[in-house]
Short mmCIF file of C-alpha atoms in Angstrom, two decimals:
data_model
loop_
_atom_site.label_atom_id
_atom_site.label_comp_id
_atom_site.label_asym_id
_atom_site.label_seq_id
_atom_site.Cartn_x
_atom_site.Cartn_y
_atom_site.Cartn_z
CA MET Q 111 7.08 -14.85 4.68
CA LYS Q 112 3.64 -14.00 3.20
CA LEU Q 113 1.85 -12.81 6.24
CA LEU Q 114 -2.15 -11.95 5.78
CA ARG Q 115 -5.00 -11.28 7.63
CA TYR Q 116 -8.51 -12.99 6.73
CA GLY Q 117 -12.12 -12.94 7.70
CA ALA Q 118 -14.94 -10.56 7.98
CA LYS Q 119 -14.32 -6.70 8.41
CA GLY Q 120 -13.12 -6.22 11.78
CA LYS Q 121 -12.71 -9.68 12.76
CA GLU Q 122 -9.62 -10.63 10.82
CA LYS Q 123 -7.48 -13.42 11.86
CA PRO Q 124 -3.91 -13.50 11.13
CA GLY Q 125 -2.60 -16.20 8.79
CA VAL Q 126 0.50 -17.04 6.69
CA LEU Q 127 0.73 -18.49 3.00
CA ASP Q 128 1.99 -22.02 2.66
CA LYS Q 129 4.43 -23.32 -0.22
CA GLU Q 130 1.15 -24.02 -2.34
CA GLY Q 131 -0.45 -20.64 -1.82
CA ARG Q 132 -2.91 -21.88 0.93
CA ILE Q 133 -3.76 -20.11 4.20
CA ARG Q 134 -2.80 -21.29 7.44
CA ASP Q 135 -4.06 -19.94 10.72
CA LEU Q 136 -1.80 -18.46 12.92
CA SER Q 137 -4.31 -17.34 15.62
CA GLY Q 138 -3.02 -20.12 17.89
CA ILE Q 139 0.37 -18.41 17.96
CA ILE Q 140 -0.11 -14.48 17.60
CA ALA Q 141 -3.25 -12.61 18.00
CA ASP Q 142 -2.83 -10.59 14.64
CA ILE Q 143 -0.51 -9.19 12.29
CA SER Q 144 0.25 -5.62 13.97
CA GLY Q 145 3.13 -3.44 15.08
CA GLU Q 146 3.57 -5.79 18.17
CA THR Q 147 4.05 -8.88 16.14
CA ILE Q 148 6.19 -7.84 13.32
CA SER Q 149 9.38 -6.88 15.15
CA PRO Q 150 12.52 -8.75 14.28
CA LYS Q 151 12.17 -11.07 17.23
CA SER Q 152 8.69 -12.02 16.36
CA LEU Q 153 9.39 -12.32 12.74
CA THR Q 154 12.36 -14.79 13.51
CA ARG Q 155 10.07 -16.72 15.82
CA LEU Q 156 7.42 -17.01 13.17
CA ALA Q 157 10.12 -18.09 10.32
CA LYS Q 158 10.84 -21.14 12.44
CA ILE Q 159 7.29 -22.51 12.44
CA LYS Q 160 6.39 -24.77 9.25
CA PRO Q 161 3.35 -23.33 7.94
CA GLU Q 162 1.97 -27.22 6.97
CA SER Q 163 1.89 -27.79 10.77
CA LEU Q 164 -0.71 -24.87 11.25
CA PRO Q 165 -4.39 -25.32 10.53
CA LEU Q 166 -5.66 -25.07 7.01
CA VAL Q 167 -7.87 -22.23 6.29
CA ARG Q 168 -10.68 -23.96 3.80
CA GLY Q 169 -12.59 -21.89 1.21
CA THR Q 170 -12.07 -18.74 -0.13
CA PRO Q 171 -12.13 -16.08 2.93
CA ARG Q 172 -12.10 -12.18 2.41
CA ILE Q 173 -8.59 -10.92 2.97
CA GLY Q 174 -8.29 -7.84 4.99
CA PRO Q 175 -5.78 -5.21 5.24
CA CYS Q 176 -2.21 -6.88 5.77
CA VAL Q 177 -1.35 -5.20 9.00
CA ALA Q 178 -3.66 -4.09 11.94
CA ASN Q 179 -4.16 -0.72 13.51
CA PRO Q 180 -1.12 1.18 12.02
CA GLN Q 181 -0.45 4.66 13.87
CA LYS Q 182 0.49 6.15 10.76
CA PHE Q 183 -0.26 6.14 7.13
CA ILE Q 184 2.44 8.01 5.26
CA ALA Q 185 2.59 8.97 1.56
CA ILE Q 186 5.26 10.28 -0.78
CA GLY Q 187 4.05 12.38 -3.78
CA LEU Q 188 5.56 12.76 -7.13
CA ASN Q 189 8.26 10.26 -6.47
CA TYR Q 190 8.67 9.12 -10.31
CA SER Q 191 9.88 11.56 -12.56
CA ASP Q 192 7.68 10.62 -15.24
CA HIS Q 193 4.72 10.88 -12.97
CA ALA Q 194 5.52 14.28 -12.03
CA ALA Q 195 5.91 15.18 -15.68
CA GLU Q 196 2.42 14.02 -16.44
CA SER Q 197 1.06 15.95 -13.57
CA ASN Q 198 2.72 18.94 -15.04
CA LEU Q 199 4.84 19.42 -11.86
CA PRO Q 200 8.49 19.62 -11.38
CA VAL Q 201 10.38 16.58 -9.78
CA PRO Q 202 10.84 17.61 -6.40
CA PRO Q 203 14.32 18.37 -4.66
CA GLU Q 204 13.00 16.56 -1.29
CA PRO Q 205 10.39 13.93 -0.97
CA VAL Q 206 6.93 15.43 -0.97
CA VAL Q 207 5.25 13.91 2.24
CA PHE Q 208 1.60 13.94 2.94
CA THR Q 209 -0.70 11.55 5.26
CA LYS Q 210 -3.66 9.34 4.25
CA HIS Q 211 -5.72 8.99 7.36
CA VAL Q 212 -6.06 5.31 8.63
CA SER Q 213 -9.84 5.33 8.14
CA CYS Q 214 -9.23 4.86 4.65
CA ILE Q 215 -7.54 1.60 4.97
CA SER Q 216 -9.30 -1.30 3.37
CA GLY Q 217 -8.82 -4.92 2.15
CA PRO Q 218 -7.23 -5.71 -1.13
CA ASP Q 219 -10.35 -6.64 -2.86
CA ASP Q 220 -12.94 -4.69 -0.97
CA ASP Q 221 -15.09 -2.69 -2.89
CA VAL Q 222 -13.83 0.99 -3.50
CA THR Q 223 -16.41 3.64 -2.72
CA ILE Q 224 -16.11 6.85 -4.22
CA PRO Q 225 -17.34 10.02 -2.97
CA PRO Q 226 -21.07 10.82 -3.79
CA LYS Q 227 -20.40 13.91 -6.20
CA SER Q 228 -16.99 12.93 -7.08
CA LYS Q 229 -15.98 13.36 -10.67
CA LYS Q 230 -12.28 12.85 -10.51
CA SER Q 231 -11.42 9.80 -8.53
CA ASP Q 232 -8.41 8.33 -9.68
CA TRP Q 233 -5.79 5.25 -9.29
CA GLU Q 234 -2.17 4.68 -8.28
CA VAL Q 235 -0.27 1.57 -7.79
CA GLU Q 236 2.21 1.91 -5.15
CA LEU Q 237 4.80 0.08 -3.22
CA GLY Q 238 3.90 -0.15 0.48
CA VAL Q 239 6.67 -0.34 3.15
CA ILE Q 240 5.87 -1.63 6.71
CA ILE Q 241 7.84 -0.50 9.46
CA GLY Q 242 8.91 -3.18 12.05
CA THR Q 243 11.36 -1.44 14.26
CA ARG Q 244 11.02 2.04 15.86
CA ALA Q 245 12.98 4.49 13.72
CA LYS Q 246 14.14 8.09 14.81
CA ASN Q 247 16.82 10.18 13.08
CA ILE Q 248 18.41 7.02 11.45
CA LYS Q 249 20.80 6.94 8.79
CA LYS Q 250 20.07 5.84 5.29
CA LYS Q 251 22.42 2.79 5.47
CA ASP Q 252 20.60 1.55 8.46
CA ALA Q 253 17.15 2.29 7.26
CA LEU Q 254 16.20 -0.81 5.73
CA ALA Q 255 16.84 -2.78 8.84
CA HIS Q 256 13.78 -1.07 10.49
CA VAL Q 257 11.46 -2.34 7.73
CA ALA Q 258 9.58 -5.40 8.41
CA GLY Q 259 8.13 -6.12 4.85
CA TYR Q 260 6.68 -4.86 1.86
CA CYS Q 261 3.01 -4.73 0.27
CA THR Q 262 0.75 -3.64 -2.70
CA ILE Q 263 -1.21 -0.46 -2.45
CA ASN Q 264 -3.77 1.40 -4.46
CA ASP Q 265 -3.30 5.13 -3.44
CA LEU Q 266 -6.62 6.29 -4.48
CA SER Q 267 -7.12 9.93 -4.95
CA GLU Q 268 -10.03 12.36 -5.49
CA ARG Q 269 -8.27 14.94 -7.78
CA GLU Q 270 -10.49 17.87 -7.38
CA PHE Q 271 -10.33 17.44 -3.30
CA GLN Q 272 -6.66 16.92 -3.67
CA ILE Q 273 -5.74 19.97 -6.09
CA GLU Q 274 -8.70 22.22 -6.52
CA ARG Q 275 -9.85 22.58 -2.81
CA ALA Q 276 -7.21 24.74 -1.34
CA GLY Q 277 -4.23 22.64 -1.95
CA GLN Q 278 -4.72 19.78 0.98
CA TRP Q 279 -3.77 16.34 -0.42
CA THR Q 280 -4.79 14.73 2.68
CA LYS Q 281 -8.45 15.17 2.00
CA GLY Q 282 -8.15 13.99 -1.46
CA LYS Q 283 -6.08 10.94 -0.37
CA SER Q 284 -8.51 9.76 2.69
CA TYR Q 285 -12.02 8.99 1.69
CA ASP Q 286 -13.04 5.70 3.27
CA THR Q 287 -11.85 2.58 1.10
CA PHE Q 288 -9.15 5.01 -0.71
CA GLY Q 289 -6.20 2.63 1.02
CA PRO Q 290 -6.56 -0.91 -0.30
CA ILE Q 291 -3.63 -2.66 1.29
CA GLY Q 292 -2.10 -6.19 0.56
CA PRO Q 293 -2.83 -9.10 -0.05
CA TRP Q 294 -0.12 -9.76 2.07
CA LEU Q 295 2.75 -8.45 4.05
CA VAL Q 296 5.82 -10.10 2.31
CA THR Q 297 8.93 -9.98 4.70
CA THR Q 298 12.29 -8.36 3.71
CA ASP Q 299 13.81 -11.91 3.37
CA GLU Q 300 11.68 -12.53 0.41
CA VAL Q 301 12.40 -9.01 -1.22
CA LYS Q 302 16.18 -9.03 -2.49
CA ASP Q 303 15.92 -5.48 -3.74
CA PRO Q 304 12.79 -3.20 -3.04
CA GLN Q 305 14.15 -0.88 -5.89
CA LYS Q 306 13.84 -3.64 -8.66
CA LEU Q 307 10.26 -4.49 -8.73
CA LYS Q 308 7.80 -4.31 -11.36
CA LEU Q 309 4.44 -2.96 -10.49
CA TRP Q 310 1.21 -2.32 -12.92
CA LEU Q 311 -2.51 -1.42 -12.84
CA GLU Q 312 -5.20 -2.44 -15.13
CA LEU Q 313 -8.36 -0.81 -15.51
CA ASN Q 314 -11.27 -3.06 -16.77
CA GLY Q 315 -8.70 -5.41 -18.32
CA LYS Q 316 -6.59 -2.86 -20.07
CA LYS Q 317 -3.07 -1.93 -18.78
CA VAL Q 318 -2.66 1.68 -17.88
CA GLN Q 319 0.25 1.56 -15.44
CA ASP Q 320 3.33 -0.45 -16.17
CA GLY Q 321 6.44 0.69 -14.33
CA SER Q 322 9.15 -0.54 -11.97
CA THR Q 323 10.56 0.90 -8.52
CA SER Q 324 13.94 1.10 -10.11
CA THR Q 325 12.72 4.67 -11.46
CA MET Q 326 11.87 6.08 -8.15
CA VAL Q 327 13.18 9.60 -7.47
CA PHE Q 328 13.97 8.71 -3.78
CA GLY Q 329 14.50 5.06 -2.79
CA VAL Q 330 12.82 2.97 -0.03
CA ALA Q 331 16.00 3.58 2.27
CA HIS Q 332 16.12 7.44 1.36
CA ILE Q 333 12.55 7.79 2.35
CA VAL Q 334 12.47 5.88 5.67
CA ALA Q 335 15.62 7.65 6.98
CA TYR Q 336 14.30 10.99 5.74
CA LEU Q 337 10.82 10.55 7.33
CA SER Q 338 12.48 9.72 10.62
CA GLN Q 339 13.82 13.28 10.77
CA PHE Q 340 10.70 14.70 11.38
CA PHE Q 341 8.65 12.11 13.48
CA THR Q 342 9.05 8.65 15.03
CA LEU Q 343 8.12 5.95 12.57
CA MET Q 344 6.54 3.05 14.82
CA PRO Q 345 6.20 -0.48 14.06
CA GLY Q 346 3.05 -1.16 11.99
CA ASP Q 347 3.39 2.08 10.34
CA ILE Q 348 2.69 2.08 6.40
CA ILE Q 349 4.54 4.22 3.82
CA THR Q 350 3.37 4.58 0.25
CA THR Q 351 6.07 5.35 -1.94
CA GLY Q 352 4.65 7.06 -4.91
CA THR Q 353 3.10 5.98 -8.48
CA PRO Q 354 4.39 5.56 -11.95
CA PRO Q 355 2.78 7.16 -14.82
CA GLY Q 356 -0.51 6.19 -16.26
CA VAL Q 357 -3.13 7.88 -13.95
CA GLY Q 358 -6.46 8.87 -15.26
CA MET Q 359 -5.43 12.54 -14.60
CA GLY Q 360 -2.38 12.29 -16.77
CA MET Q 361 -4.48 10.85 -19.63
CA LYS Q 362 -5.67 12.86 -22.80
CA PRO Q 363 -8.49 13.12 -22.42
CA GLN Q 364 -8.54 12.44 -18.71
CA ARG Q 365 -10.25 9.54 -17.40
CA PHE Q 366 -11.54 9.08 -14.02
CA LEU Q 367 -13.22 6.19 -12.05
CA LYS Q 368 -16.99 5.69 -12.56
CA PRO Q 369 -19.25 3.06 -10.89
CA GLY Q 370 -18.68 -0.52 -12.45
CA ASP Q 371 -15.13 -0.12 -13.29
CA VAL Q 372 -12.65 -2.69 -11.85
CA MET Q 373 -9.06 -2.17 -11.10
CA ARG Q 374 -6.49 -5.00 -10.93
CA ILE Q 375 -3.03 -3.92 -9.59
CA GLY Q 376 0.14 -5.94 -8.53
CA ILE Q 377 3.71 -5.72 -7.78
CA GLU Q 378 6.18 -8.41 -8.45
CA GLY Q 379 6.29 -10.97 -5.82
CA LEU Q 380 3.82 -9.00 -3.42
CA GLY Q 381 0.66 -10.11 -4.77
CA VAL Q 382 -2.44 -8.89 -6.69
CA GLN Q 383 -5.57 -6.61 -5.57
CA GLN Q 384 -8.61 -6.23 -7.38
CA GLN Q 385 -11.43 -3.56 -6.52
CA LYS Q 386 -14.70 -2.79 -8.25
CA VAL Q 387 -15.83 0.73 -7.91
CA VAL Q 388 -19.13 1.74 -6.41
CA ARG Q 389 -20.46 4.99 -5.47
CA ASP Q 390 -21.10 6.15 -1.88
CA LYS Q 391 -24.56 7.28 -0.82
#
C-alpha cells in the first residue's frame, strides 16, 4: 500500500493511493496515518480494504508528511562511502547517529525555508524508514519485521550551523521545513529489498545526486538493530539513512541553496518530492 496524508497543514486526513494513482479517503476507517495505525495488525486490516470502495478525493490537494506525530526523527550520517569522501571525512566504523527535531518535518512539496542569514543550506536525498513495531535490543535478523514502510526524505542541512558552530549536527539539520517526508509511506510488502533502490535529486532541472541504496555502508536492518541498543524505537518513529554523493558542500566550487531554487527528488517506487526554496524572515 501507499499510504499518505492530504489536506491543509495541521488538518491532514489519511488516504491511500488506488491502482490508478488517485487518492482515496481513509478517514472513515482510521483517524490518521500514525504510530497507532501502522502496526502489523492495523496494516493487515487496511490491506484487506479495496481502495476503489473508498471515497475518491477530487482535485489536487496538498500532500502532508506521510506519518503524523512521530516521537523521534533519527538520522544516520556519512552512510555512503563516496559521500564521506566528498565530505573529506573517513568512513565511520559504526553508524553516526544524530537527531532532526520533529518540528522540522514538512510536506513533500511544501516550500523549504532557509534561515535568514544562511549561506550554506544544502540538500540530501535519503531513504526514510518508518517503524511499525516497538524495537528494543533486537537482532539484525529480526530488524526488518519492525519496519512498517519506507519513504522519500530530503535531509536538508545548513552546513555552517552543522560544521562551523561547535560541531553540533542537530542544529544544522533541524530548521523548520528541513525534513520533507513523503509523498507516501510505502508498506514493506511493496519494497522487495530496501538495499536495491535508486535515488536521485535534481536542482533546477539538473541531476546532481544519482545513487543506489546498495552502496550504503550500513544497511537498513543493521541500522534498526543498532539503534535499538541505545533507545527504544517506537511505532511512527522515522529514520533517515544517509545520502549518496552530489551534495552542494562536495562540489568544486561549492554550491548552496538560494531563494528560487527548485529541488526535485525521488526514490524508486517511493515517490517524488518537489520543493521551492524561499528565505525565512
